[in-house]
C-alpha cells in the first residue's frame, strides 16, 4: 500500500521504517528540514537500536521523506505521529496535531479516492473530535471518503523497532467497516507472521486503552517504589520482595524494578493527561494522583540518601546516566533532571555522563560538565548518583578507586556492592 507518515520523531520514524520493511510504499512528512534530510540520506534522525539499519535499507527505495504535503492524496492512508505535549495543567496540547491534521485535510480537498487518516499520537478520548474537525475543515467536500481512525502505539523507546514489528497487541479504533479494513490491510504483512492480539473497537475506546495501559504500568512502578521505600525503612531488600511477588502471575514479574521512578516522554505526560481529562469531566482519580506523588518524591529521596553521606557544597559530584532509560538518547522527563537540579541547589559541581544522551541533556543544562566515560566522571568525584540502568555501569570496578569520596547512591540497582565503596541503594 501507499502510506504517508506525518511526523518523523521517535514514533513516526519507527513507524515509517517498519511499514517500509513490511513492504509498503512510505512517504515520511516532517516540517523539520534537518529530519527530512537525515532520512533521505539513509539515517534515522533519532537513536533507536535497529532503526538506522532499516532506514538505510529502505531510504531512496520504498521510503522517502519530504517537507511537503503536496502528494498526500496519492496514498491510501496517512498516519499522524505528531507530538502531544503537556500543558501547564497536565492536559495535552493538541495544537501541533490539529495543525498537521488540517494540512493533511487541505491536501485531501481534491482527493478522488478514499483516504483514511489514522491518529498514532496519544490523545485523550475527548480530543478526537478536534482532529476530526481539523481534517474535515481542510478536506471539505472531497469526492472520496475521508475518515479519522485511531491506532495507538505501545512501543517502548530503546526497543521500538522490535516492539513495533513483534507487538503483543494492535488496537484499531474505527467508526466504519471500511476504516477497519484499511487498517487490517496495512497490518496484514505483520499479522501474517505474528500472533498478536487484534483489538477492534471505536476510536475513543482505543485511545482510552492506551491511557489505561500507561497509567497501569506507571502506577505499578509507583506501587513497588512505595513498597520499596517501606522495605528500606525495615532494612529489607525490595528486590527480593519484588522477585517473590512477581511469581504470582496475577502480579507478574515485569515493571517491578523499584528505584528513582518513571520518566520519559510518555508515562509522566500520559498520566498527567488522563488525570486532567478526568478532572475536567468531574472525577478525581485518586490512585493516579498518588502514583504521580510517589514518583515525584523518588529523586528527592535519592538526594536525601546522598546527603547522609556527602555534603555536596563545592564538591564534584557525578551523575551516571542522563537518558530516562537505557537504550535511548531521550532525556525528556528523565529522573536525571530533578537529580541535577537538586545537586545544583546544594552547590555541587555536577559532572554528567551518558553513553548517548549527553547532547540532549546539554540543551537542558548547558552549564554542567559532560565527560565521555563513567570513569572520567568518577575521577575526583565526591560521590556518584546512578540514575539510568545502562549495563556498562554494572561493569564498573576499579574506576571507583579514583573517586575523592567513594560514595555510590544507586537509583537503579545496577552497580555491584564492592569493597572500597560506600554503597547505598534507594529501596534496598
Ligand atoms: N516516544 C514514544 O515512545 C511514544 C510511544 C507511543 C506513543 N507516543 C505518542 O506518539 C506521539 C509522537 O511522539 P514522539 O515521541 O514521536 O514525538 P516527537 O516529538 O519525537 O516527534 C514529533 C515529530 O512531528 C513533527 N511535526 C510537528 N508538527 C508537524 C507538522 N505539522 N507536520 C509534519 N511534522 C510535524 C516534529 O518536527 C517531530 O519530528 C505523541 O502523542 C506521543 O505521546 C510516543
Ligand atoms: O520496572 C520498571 C520499569 C520501568 N521503569 C521506568 O519507567 C520509565 C518508562 O520505561 P518504559 O516503559 O520501558 O519506556 P517507555 O519508552 O517510556 O515506554 C512506555 O511508554 C510508551 C509511550 O506511551 C508506551 O508505548 C510503552 O508501552 C510504555 O512502556 C523509565 O524511566 C524506566 O526507567 C522503572 O522505574 N521500573
CSV table of C-alpha atoms and ligand atoms in Angstrom, one decimal:
chain,number,residue,atom,x,y,z
A,1,UNK,CA,0.0,0.0,0.0
A,2,UNK,CA,0.9,3.6,-0.4
A,3,UNK,CA,1.1,5.2,3.1
A,4,UNK,CA,2.1,8.6,4.5
A,5,UNK,CA,3.5,9.1,8.0
A,6,UNK,CA,3.3,12.7,9.2
A,7,UNK,CA,5.8,13.4,11.9
A,8,UNK,CA,9.2,11.7,12.0
A,9,UNK,CA,10.1,11.7,15.7
A,10,UNK,CA,10.5,8.6,17.8
A,11,UNK,CA,7.2,7.1,16.8
A,12,UNK,CA,6.9,8.4,13.2
A,13,UNK,CA,10.4,7.3,12.1
A,14,UNK,CA,9.9,3.8,13.7
A,15,UNK,CA,6.5,3.5,12.1
A,16,UNK,CA,7.7,4.7,8.6
A,17,UNK,CA,10.8,2.5,8.6
A,18,UNK,CA,8.8,-0.6,9.8
A,19,UNK,CA,6.0,-0.1,7.4
A,20,UNK,CA,8.6,0.2,4.6
A,21,UNK,CA,10.1,-3.0,5.9
A,22,UNK,CA,6.7,-4.7,5.7
A,23,UNK,CA,6.7,-3.9,2.0
A,24,UNK,CA,4.6,-0.7,1.9
A,25,UNK,CA,5.5,2.4,-0.1
A,26,UNK,CA,6.0,5.0,2.6
A,27,UNK,CA,6.3,8.8,2.5
A,28,UNK,CA,7.5,10.4,5.7
A,29,UNK,CA,6.4,14.0,6.1
A,30,UNK,CA,8.0,16.4,8.6
A,31,UNK,CA,8.2,20.2,8.9
A,32,UNK,CA,11.8,19.9,10.2
A,33,UNK,CA,14.1,20.1,7.1
A,34,UNK,CA,17.0,18.5,9.0
A,35,UNK,CA,14.9,15.5,9.9
A,36,UNK,CA,13.9,15.1,6.3
A,37,UNK,CA,17.5,15.4,5.0
A,38,UNK,CA,18.7,12.8,7.5
A,39,UNK,CA,16.0,10.3,6.4
A,40,UNK,CA,16.7,10.9,2.8
A,41,UNK,CA,20.4,10.4,3.4
A,42,UNK,CA,19.5,7.0,4.9
A,43,UNK,CA,20.0,7.8,8.5
A,44,UNK,CA,17.5,7.8,11.4
A,45,UNK,CA,17.1,11.2,13.0
A,46,UNK,CA,16.9,9.6,16.4
A,47,UNK,CA,18.8,6.9,18.3
A,48,UNK,CA,16.9,3.7,18.4
A,49,UNK,CA,18.5,0.2,18.1
A,50,UNK,CA,18.0,-1.3,14.6
A,51,UNK,CA,16.4,1.8,13.2
A,52,UNK,CA,19.5,3.1,11.3
A,53,UNK,CA,19.7,-0.2,9.5
A,54,UNK,CA,16.1,-0.2,8.4
A,55,UNK,CA,16.2,3.4,7.3
A,56,UNK,CA,19.5,2.8,5.4
A,57,UNK,CA,17.9,-0.3,3.7
A,58,UNK,CA,14.7,1.4,2.5
A,59,UNK,CA,15.6,5.1,2.0
A,60,UNK,CA,15.5,6.0,-1.6
A,61,UNK,CA,13.7,2.8,-2.3
A,62,UNK,CA,10.2,2.4,-0.7
A,63,UNK,CA,10.9,5.1,1.9
A,64,UNK,CA,11.2,8.8,1.1
A,65,UNK,CA,10.9,11.9,3.2
A,66,UNK,CA,9.6,15.3,2.4
A,67,UNK,CA,8.5,18.6,4.0
A,68,UNK,CA,5.6,18.8,1.5
A,69,UNK,CA,2.1,17.7,1.9
A,70,UNK,CA,1.6,18.0,-1.9
A,71,UNK,CA,1.2,14.4,-2.7
A,72,UNK,CA,-0.7,13.2,0.4
A,73,UNK,CA,-3.8,12.3,-1.6
A,74,UNK,CA,-1.9,9.8,-3.7
A,75,UNK,CA,-1.6,7.5,-0.7
A,76,UNK,CA,-4.3,5.2,0.7
A,77,UNK,CA,-3.8,6.4,4.3
A,78,UNK,CA,-2.0,8.9,6.4
A,79,UNK,CA,-0.7,8.3,9.9
A,80,UNK,CA,-0.4,11.3,12.2
A,81,UNK,CA,2.5,10.7,14.6
A,82,UNK,CA,2.8,14.3,16.0
A,83,UNK,CA,3.9,15.3,19.5
A,84,UNK,CA,1.1,15.9,22.0
A,85,UNK,CA,3.0,17.7,24.8
A,86,UNK,CA,1.7,18.5,28.3
A,87,UNK,CA,0.3,21.9,29.1
A,88,UNK,CA,0.8,23.5,32.5
A,89,UNK,CA,-2.3,21.8,33.9
A,90,UNK,CA,-1.3,18.4,32.7
A,91,UNK,CA,-3.8,18.3,29.8
A,92,UNK,CA,-2.3,17.7,26.3
A,93,UNK,CA,-1.7,20.4,23.8
A,94,UNK,CA,-3.2,19.1,20.6
A,95,UNK,CA,-2.4,22.3,18.6
A,96,UNK,CA,0.5,20.7,16.7
A,97,UNK,CA,-1.6,17.6,15.9
A,98,UNK,CA,-4.5,19.8,14.8
A,99,UNK,CA,-2.2,21.8,12.5
A,100,UNK,CA,-0.9,18.6,10.9
A,101,UNK,CA,-4.5,17.2,10.6
A,102,UNK,CA,-5.6,20.4,8.9
A,103,UNK,CA,-2.7,20.3,6.5
A,104,UNK,CA,-3.5,16.7,5.7
A,105,UNK,CA,-7.1,17.6,5.2
A,106,UNK,CA,-6.2,20.5,2.9
A,107,UNK,CA,-4.1,18.1,0.8
A,108,UNK,CA,-7.1,15.8,0.6
A,109,UNK,CA,-9.5,18.6,-0.6
A,110,UNK,CA,-9.4,17.4,-4.2
A,111,UNK,CA,-9.0,13.7,-3.4
A,112,UNK,CA,-11.0,11.5,-5.7
A,113,UNK,CA,-10.1,8.3,-3.8
A,114,UNK,CA,-11.0,7.2,-0.3
A,115,UNK,CA,-8.4,8.1,2.4
A,116,UNK,CA,-8.0,7.1,6.0
A,117,UNK,CA,-6.4,9.5,8.4
A,118,UNK,CA,-5.0,7.5,11.4
A,119,UNK,CA,-4.1,9.1,14.7
A,120,UNK,CA,-0.9,7.4,16.0
A,121,UNK,CA,-0.3,10.2,18.6
A,122,UNK,CA,-1.6,9.6,22.1
A,123,UNK,CA,-4.7,11.7,22.6
A,124,UNK,CA,-7.4,11.7,25.3
A,125,UNK,CA,-10.8,10.5,24.0
A,126,UNK,CA,-12.4,13.9,24.1
A,127,UNK,CA,-9.7,15.3,21.8
A,128,UNK,CA,-10.6,13.1,18.9
A,129,UNK,CA,-13.3,15.4,17.7
A,130,UNK,CA,-10.7,18.2,17.4
A,131,UNK,CA,-8.8,16.0,14.9
A,132,UNK,CA,-11.9,15.0,13.1
A,133,UNK,CA,-12.9,18.7,12.7
A,134,UNK,CA,-9.4,19.8,11.6
A,135,UNK,CA,-9.3,17.1,8.9
A,136,UNK,CA,-12.9,17.9,7.8
A,137,UNK,CA,-12.1,21.6,7.7
A,138,UNK,CA,-9.3,21.0,5.2
A,139,UNK,CA,-10.8,18.2,3.2
A,140,UNK,CA,-14.2,20.0,2.8
A,141,UNK,CA,-16.4,18.1,0.4
A,142,UNK,CA,-13.6,15.8,-1.0
A,143,UNK,CA,-15.0,13.5,-3.7
A,144,UNK,CA,-13.6,10.4,-1.9
A,145,UNK,CA,-14.4,9.3,1.6
A,146,UNK,CA,-12.2,10.8,4.3
A,147,UNK,CA,-12.4,9.3,7.8
A,148,UNK,CA,-10.4,9.5,11.0
A,149,UNK,CA,-9.4,6.4,13.0
A,150,UNK,CA,-7.1,5.9,15.9
A,151,UNK,CA,-4.4,3.3,16.2
A,152,UNK,CA,-2.4,3.9,19.5
A,153,UNK,CA,1.2,2.9,19.7
A,154,UNK,CA,2.6,0.7,22.5
A,155,UNK,CA,6.3,0.7,21.6
A,156,UNK,CA,8.9,1.4,24.2
A,157,UNK,CA,11.9,3.6,23.4
A,158,UNK,CA,15.1,1.6,23.3
A,159,UNK,CA,13.3,-1.4,21.8
A,160,UNK,CA,11.0,0.5,19.4
A,161,UNK,CA,11.7,-1.5,16.2
A,162,UNK,CA,11.4,-4.8,18.0
A,163,UNK,CA,8.2,-3.8,19.7
A,164,UNK,CA,6.6,-2.5,16.6
A,165,UNK,CA,7.5,-5.5,14.5
A,166,UNK,CA,6.6,-8.0,17.2
A,167,UNK,CA,3.7,-6.5,19.1
A,168,UNK,CA,1.6,-8.2,21.8
A,169,UNK,CA,-1.4,-6.4,20.6
A,170,UNK,CA,-2.6,-3.9,18.0
A,171,UNK,CA,-5.6,-1.7,18.6
A,172,UNK,CA,-7.8,-0.5,15.7
A,173,UNK,CA,-10.2,2.3,16.7
A,174,UNK,CA,-12.5,2.9,13.8
A,175,UNK,CA,-16.0,4.2,13.0
A,176,UNK,CA,-16.7,2.0,10.0
A,177,UNK,CA,-16.0,-1.4,8.5
A,178,UNK,CA,-14.2,0.3,5.7
A,179,UNK,CA,-11.7,2.0,8.0
A,180,UNK,CA,-11.2,-1.2,9.9
A,181,UNK,CA,-10.4,-3.0,6.6
A,182,UNK,CA,-7.8,-0.3,5.7
A,183,UNK,CA,-6.1,-0.9,9.0
A,184,UNK,CA,-6.3,-4.7,8.6
A,185,UNK,CA,-4.6,-4.3,5.1
A,186,UNK,CA,-1.8,-2.1,6.5
A,187,UNK,CA,-1.0,-4.5,9.3
A,188,UNK,CA,-1.6,-7.7,7.2
A,189,UNK,CA,2.0,-8.4,6.4
A,190,UNK,CA,2.9,-8.0,10.1
A,191,UNK,CA,0.0,-10.0,11.5
A,192,UNK,CA,0.6,-12.8,9.0
A,193,UNK,CA,3.9,-13.6,10.7
A,194,UNK,CA,3.0,-12.8,14.4
A,195,UNK,CA,0.2,-14.0,16.6
A,196,UNK,CA,-0.5,-10.6,18.1
A,197,UNK,CA,-3.9,-9.9,19.6
A,198,UNK,CA,-6.0,-7.6,17.4
A,199,UNK,CA,-8.4,-5.4,19.4
A,200,UNK,CA,-11.1,-3.8,17.2
A,201,UNK,CA,-13.1,-1.0,18.8
A,202,UNK,CA,-14.2,2.6,18.3
A,203,UNK,CA,-11.7,5.5,18.2
A,204,UNK,CA,-12.4,6.8,21.7
A,205,UNK,CA,-12.1,3.4,23.4
A,206,UNK,CA,-8.9,2.7,21.5
A,207,UNK,CA,-7.3,5.9,22.9
A,208,UNK,CA,-8.6,5.1,26.4
A,209,UNK,CA,-6.9,1.6,26.2
A,210,UNK,CA,-3.6,3.5,25.5
A,211,UNK,CA,-4.0,5.7,28.6
A,212,UNK,CA,-5.2,2.8,30.8
A,213,UNK,CA,-2.1,0.8,29.6
A,214,UNK,CA,0.4,3.5,30.6
A,215,UNK,CA,-1.5,4.6,33.7
A,216,UNK,CA,-1.5,1.0,34.9
A,217,UNK,CA,2.2,0.4,34.3
A,218,UNK,CA,3.2,3.7,35.8
A,219,UNK,CA,1.1,3.0,38.9
A,220,UNK,CA,2.6,-0.5,39.1
A,221,UNK,CA,6.1,1.1,39.3
A,222,UNK,CA,4.9,3.7,41.8
A,223,UNK,CA,3.4,1.0,44.0
A,224,UNK,CA,6.6,-1.0,44.0
A,225,UNK,CA,8.5,2.2,44.8
A,226,UNK,CA,6.2,2.9,47.7
A,227,UNK,CA,6.6,-0.6,48.9
A,228,UNK,CA,10.3,-0.4,48.3
A,229,UNK,CA,10.5,2.7,50.5
A,230,UNK,CA,8.8,0.8,53.2
A,231,UNK,CA,11.3,-2.1,52.7
A,232,UNK,CA,14.2,0.4,53.1
A,233,UNK,CA,12.7,1.6,56.4
A,234,UNK,CA,12.7,-2.0,57.7
A,235,UNK,CA,16.2,-2.9,56.2
A,236,UNK,CA,14.6,-5.3,53.8
A,237,UNK,CA,15.7,-5.8,50.2
A,238,UNK,CA,12.8,-4.6,48.0
A,239,UNK,CA,14.2,-6.6,45.0
A,240,UNK,CA,13.9,-9.9,46.9
A,241,UNK,CA,10.3,-9.0,47.8
A,242,UNK,CA,9.5,-7.9,44.2
A,243,UNK,CA,11.0,-11.2,42.8
A,244,UNK,CA,8.8,-13.2,45.1
A,245,UNK,CA,5.5,-11.3,44.5
A,246,UNK,CA,6.3,-11.4,40.8
A,247,UNK,CA,5.9,-15.2,40.9
A,248,UNK,CA,2.2,-14.7,41.3
A,249,UNK,CA,1.1,-14.4,37.8
A,250,UNK,CA,-1.8,-12.1,38.8
A,251,UNK,CA,1.0,-9.6,39.7
A,252,UNK,CA,3.6,-10.6,37.1
A,253,UNK,CA,7.4,-10.1,37.3
A,254,UNK,CA,7.7,-7.2,34.9
A,255,UNK,CA,7.7,-3.5,35.8
A,256,UNK,CA,8.6,-4.3,39.4
A,257,UNK,CA,12.0,-2.6,39.4
A,258,UNK,CA,11.9,-0.1,42.2
A,259,UNK,CA,14.2,3.0,42.1
A,260,UNK,CA,14.3,6.6,41.1
A,261,UNK,CA,11.0,6.4,39.3
A,262,UNK,CA,9.5,6.7,35.8
A,263,UNK,CA,10.4,9.3,33.3
A,264,UNK,CA,10.4,9.6,29.6
A,265,UNK,CA,8.1,11.2,27.1
A,266,UNK,CA,5.1,9.0,27.9
A,267,UNK,CA,4.3,8.0,31.4
A,268,UNK,CA,4.6,11.5,33.0
A,269,UNK,CA,2.7,13.1,30.2
A,270,UNK,CA,0.1,10.5,29.8
A,271,UNK,CA,-0.7,10.0,33.4
A,272,UNK,CA,-1.0,13.8,33.8
A,273,UNK,CA,-3.2,14.0,30.8
A,274,UNK,CA,-5.7,11.3,31.8
A,275,UNK,CA,-5.8,12.9,35.3
A,276,UNK,CA,-6.5,16.3,33.8
A,277,UNK,CA,-9.2,14.9,31.4
A,278,UNK,CA,-10.8,13.0,34.2
A,279,UNK,CA,-10.9,16.1,36.5
A,280,UNK,CA,-12.3,18.2,33.7
A,281,UNK,CA,-15.1,15.7,33.5
A,282,UNK,CA,-15.7,15.9,37.2
A,283,UNK,CA,-13.8,12.9,38.5
A,284,UNK,CA,-10.7,12.9,40.7
A,285,UNK,CA,-8.6,9.7,40.0
A,286,UNK,CA,-7.1,9.4,43.5
A,287,UNK,CA,-4.8,6.4,42.8
A,288,UNK,CA,-3.3,8.0,39.7
A,289,UNK,CA,-2.7,11.2,41.6
A,290,UNK,CA,-0.9,9.2,44.3
A,291,UNK,CA,1.2,7.4,41.7
A,292,UNK,CA,2.4,10.8,40.5
A,293,UNK,CA,3.2,12.0,44.0
A,294,UNK,CA,5.3,8.9,44.8
A,295,UNK,CA,7.1,9.3,41.5
A,296,UNK,CA,7.9,13.0,42.2
A,297,UNK,CA,9.3,12.1,45.6
A,298,UNK,CA,11.8,9.4,44.5
A,299,UNK,CA,14.5,11.7,43.1
A,300,UNK,CA,14.3,13.8,46.3
A,301,UNK,CA,14.7,10.6,48.4
A,302,UNK,CA,17.8,9.7,46.3
A,303,UNK,CA,19.3,13.1,47.1
A,304,UNK,CA,18.4,12.8,50.8
A,305,UNK,CA,20.2,9.5,50.9
A,306,UNK,CA,23.2,11.1,49.3
A,307,UNK,CA,23.1,13.9,51.9
A,308,UNK,CA,23.5,11.3,54.6
A,309,UNK,CA,27.0,10.6,53.2
A,310,UNK,CA,28.3,13.7,51.4
A,311,UNK,CA,28.0,17.4,51.9
A,312,UNK,CA,27.8,18.3,48.2
A,313,UNK,CA,28.6,22.0,48.6
A,314,UNK,CA,31.5,22.9,46.4
A,315,UNK,CA,32.2,19.2,45.6
A,316,UNK,CA,32.5,17.5,42.2
A,317,UNK,CA,29.6,15.0,42.1
A,318,UNK,CA,29.0,12.5,39.3
A,319,UNK,CA,25.6,11.8,37.8
A,320,UNK,CA,25.8,8.4,35.9
A,321,UNK,CA,23.1,8.2,33.3
A,322,UNK,CA,21.2,11.1,31.7
A,323,UNK,CA,18.7,9.3,29.5
A,324,UNK,CA,15.3,8.4,31.0
A,325,UNK,CA,16.1,4.7,30.5
A,326,UNK,CA,18.8,2.7,28.8
A,327,UNK,CA,18.9,2.2,25.1
A,328,UNK,CA,17.8,5.7,24.2
A,329,UNK,CA,19.2,9.2,23.9
A,330,UNK,CA,15.8,10.7,25.0
A,331,UNK,CA,16.1,12.8,28.2
A,332,UNK,CA,12.5,14.0,28.3
A,333,UNK,CA,11.4,13.9,31.9
A,334,UNK,CA,14.5,11.9,32.8
A,335,UNK,CA,14.9,11.5,36.5
A,336,UNK,CA,18.4,12.9,36.0
A,337,UNK,CA,16.7,16.4,35.6
A,338,UNK,CA,15.4,16.7,39.2
A,339,UNK,CA,18.6,15.0,40.5
A,340,UNK,CA,20.9,17.5,38.7
A,341,UNK,CA,18.7,20.4,39.9
A,342,UNK,CA,18.8,19.1,43.5
A,343,UNK,CA,22.6,18.8,43.3
A,344,UNK,CA,22.9,22.4,41.9
A,345,UNK,CA,20.7,23.6,44.8
A,346,UNK,CA,23.2,22.0,47.1
A,347,UNK,CA,26.0,23.9,45.4
A,348,UNK,CA,27.7,20.8,43.8
A,349,UNK,CA,29.8,20.9,40.7
A,350,UNK,CA,27.9,18.3,38.7
A,351,UNK,CA,29.6,16.2,36.1
A,352,UNK,CA,27.3,14.1,33.9
A,353,UNK,CA,27.9,11.0,31.8
A,354,UNK,CA,25.7,9.1,29.5
A,355,UNK,CA,26.7,6.9,26.5
A,356,UNK,CA,24.3,8.6,24.1
A,357,UNK,CA,22.2,11.2,25.7
A,358,UNK,CA,24.7,14.0,26.5
A,359,UNK,CA,23.8,16.3,23.7
A,360,UNK,CA,20.1,16.2,24.6
A,361,UNK,CA,20.9,17.0,28.3
A,362,UNK,CA,23.3,19.7,27.3
A,363,UNK,CA,20.3,21.7,25.9
A,364,UNK,CA,18.6,21.4,29.3
A,365,UNK,CA,21.8,22.1,31.5
A,366,UNK,CA,24.4,23.8,29.3
A,367,UNK,CA,26.4,24.8,32.4
A,368,UNK,CA,27.4,21.4,33.8
A,369,UNK,CA,30.4,19.4,32.8
A,370,UNK,CA,29.9,16.4,30.5
A,371,UNK,CA,32.5,13.7,30.0
A,372,UNK,CA,33.0,10.8,27.7
A,373,UNK,CA,33.1,7.9,30.1
A,374,UNK,CA,31.9,6.9,33.5
A,375,UNK,CA,35.5,6.6,34.6
A,376,UNK,CA,36.2,10.2,33.8
A,377,UNK,CA,33.0,11.2,35.7
A,378,UNK,CA,34.1,9.3,38.8
A,379,UNK,CA,37.6,10.7,38.8
A,380,UNK,CA,38.0,13.0,41.7
A,381,UNK,CA,34.2,12.9,42.4
A,382,UNK,CA,32.8,13.1,45.9
A,383,UNK,CA,30.1,10.7,45.3
A,384,UNK,CA,28.1,9.4,42.4
A,385,UNK,CA,24.3,9.1,41.9
A,386,UNK,CA,23.2,6.4,39.4
A,387,UNK,CA,20.1,7.5,37.5
A,388,UNK,CA,19.9,5.2,34.4
A,389,UNK,CA,20.5,1.5,34.4
A,390,UNK,CA,22.9,1.3,31.5
A,391,UNK,CA,24.6,-2.1,31.5
A,392,UNK,CA,28.0,-0.6,31.5
A,393,UNK,CA,27.5,0.9,35.0
A,394,UNK,CA,27.2,-2.7,36.2
A,395,UNK,CA,30.7,-3.4,34.9
A,396,UNK,CA,32.4,-0.5,36.7
A,397,UNK,CA,35.0,-1.6,39.1
A,398,UNK,CA,38.4,0.0,39.7
A,399,UNK,CA,37.0,3.2,38.2
A,400,UNK,CA,35.6,3.8,41.7
A,401,UNK,CA,39.1,3.9,43.1
A,402,UNK,CA,39.7,7.3,41.5
A,403,UNK,CA,36.9,8.9,43.4
A,404,UNK,CA,37.7,11.5,46.1
A,405,UNK,CA,34.9,10.2,48.3
A,406,UNK,CA,33.8,6.7,47.0
A,407,UNK,CA,30.1,7.0,47.8
A,408,UNK,CA,27.6,5.5,45.3
A,409,UNK,CA,23.9,6.1,45.7
A,410,UNK,CA,22.3,3.8,43.2
A,411,UNK,CA,18.8,4.7,41.9
A,412,UNK,CA,18.6,1.7,39.6
A,413,UNK,CA,20.3,-1.3,41.4
A,414,UNK,CA,22.9,-1.6,38.6
A,415,UNK,CA,26.2,-1.1,40.4
A,416,UNK,CA,27.5,-4.0,42.4
A,417,UNK,CA,28.4,-3.6,46.1
A,418,UNK,CA,32.1,-3.9,46.3
A,419,UNK,CA,34.9,-3.3,48.8
A,420,UNK,CA,36.2,0.2,48.9
A,421,UNK,CA,32.9,2.0,48.2
A,422,UNK,CA,30.1,3.1,50.4
A,423,UNK,CA,27.1,1.8,48.5
A,424,UNK,CA,23.5,2.9,49.2
A,425,UNK,CA,20.5,1.6,47.2
A,426,UNK,CA,17.4,3.7,47.1
A,427,UNK,CA,15.0,0.9,48.1
A,428,UNK,CA,17.3,-1.9,49.3
B,1,LIG,N1,8.0,8.3,22.1
B,1,LIG,C1,7.4,7.2,22.4
B,1,LIG,O1,7.9,6.2,22.9
B,1,LIG,C2,5.9,7.1,22.1
B,1,LIG,C3,5.3,5.8,22.2
B,1,LIG,C4,3.9,5.7,21.9
B,1,LIG,C5,3.2,6.8,21.6
B,1,LIG,N2,3.8,8.0,21.6
B,1,LIG,C6,3.0,9.2,21.2
B,1,LIG,O2,3.2,9.5,19.8
B,1,LIG,C7,3.2,10.9,19.6
B,1,LIG,C8,4.5,11.3,18.9
B,1,LIG,O3,5.5,11.1,19.9
B,1,LIG,P1,7.1,11.2,19.5
B,1,LIG,O4,7.8,10.9,20.7
B,1,LIG,O5,7.4,10.5,18.2
B,1,LIG,O6,7.2,12.8,19.2
B,1,LIG,P2,8.4,13.6,18.6
B,1,LIG,O7,8.4,15.0,19.2
B,1,LIG,O8,9.7,12.8,18.7
B,1,LIG,O9,8.1,13.7,17.0
B,1,LIG,C9,7.1,14.6,16.5
B,1,LIG,C10,7.6,15.0,15.1
B,1,LIG,O10,6.5,15.6,14.4
B,1,LIG,C11,7.0,16.7,13.7
B,1,LIG,N3,5.9,17.7,13.4
B,1,LIG,C12,5.4,18.6,14.2
B,1,LIG,N4,4.4,19.3,13.6
B,1,LIG,C13,4.3,18.8,12.3
B,1,LIG,C14,3.5,19.1,11.1
B,1,LIG,N5,2.6,20.0,11.2
B,1,LIG,N6,3.8,18.4,10.0
B,1,LIG,C15,4.8,17.4,10.0
B,1,LIG,N7,5.5,17.1,11.0
B,1,LIG,C16,5.3,17.8,12.1
B,1,LIG,C17,8.1,17.3,14.5
B,1,LIG,O11,9.0,18.0,13.7
B,1,LIG,C18,8.7,15.9,15.1
B,1,LIG,O12,9.8,15.5,14.2
B,1,LIG,C19,2.9,11.5,20.9
B,1,LIG,O13,1.5,11.7,21.0
B,1,LIG,C20,3.3,10.5,21.9
B,1,LIG,O14,2.6,10.6,23.2
B,1,LIG,C21,5.1,8.2,21.8
B,2,LIG,O1,10.3,-1.8,36.5
B,2,LIG,C1,10.4,-0.7,36.0
B,2,LIG,C2,10.2,-0.4,34.6
B,2,LIG,C3,10.4,0.9,34.1
B,2,LIG,N1,10.8,1.9,34.9
B,2,LIG,C4,11.0,3.3,34.4
B,2,LIG,O2,9.8,3.6,33.7
B,2,LIG,C5,10.1,4.5,32.7
B,2,LIG,C6,9.4,4.1,31.4
B,2,LIG,O3,10.0,2.9,30.9
B,2,LIG,P1,9.5,2.0,29.7
B,2,LIG,O4,8.0,1.8,29.9
B,2,LIG,O5,10.3,0.9,29.5
B,2,LIG,O6,9.8,3.0,28.5
B,2,LIG,P2,8.9,4.0,27.5
B,2,LIG,O7,9.6,4.0,26.2
B,2,LIG,O8,8.5,5.2,28.2
B,2,LIG,O9,7.5,3.1,27.2
B,2,LIG,C7,6.3,3.4,27.9
B,2,LIG,O10,5.6,4.5,27.2
B,2,LIG,C8,5.4,4.3,25.8
B,2,LIG,C9,4.8,5.6,25.3
B,2,LIG,O11,3.5,5.7,25.5
B,2,LIG,C10,4.5,3.1,25.6
B,2,LIG,O12,4.2,2.9,24.2
B,2,LIG,C11,5.1,1.8,26.2
B,2,LIG,O13,4.3,0.7,26.1
B,2,LIG,C12,5.4,2.1,27.7
B,2,LIG,O14,6.1,1.0,28.3
B,2,LIG,C13,11.6,4.6,32.6
B,2,LIG,O15,12.0,5.8,33.2
B,2,LIG,C14,12.1,3.4,33.4
B,2,LIG,O16,13.3,3.6,34.0
B,2,LIG,C15,11.0,1.6,36.3
B,2,LIG,O17,11.4,2.5,37.0
B,2,LIG,N2,10.9,0.3,36.8
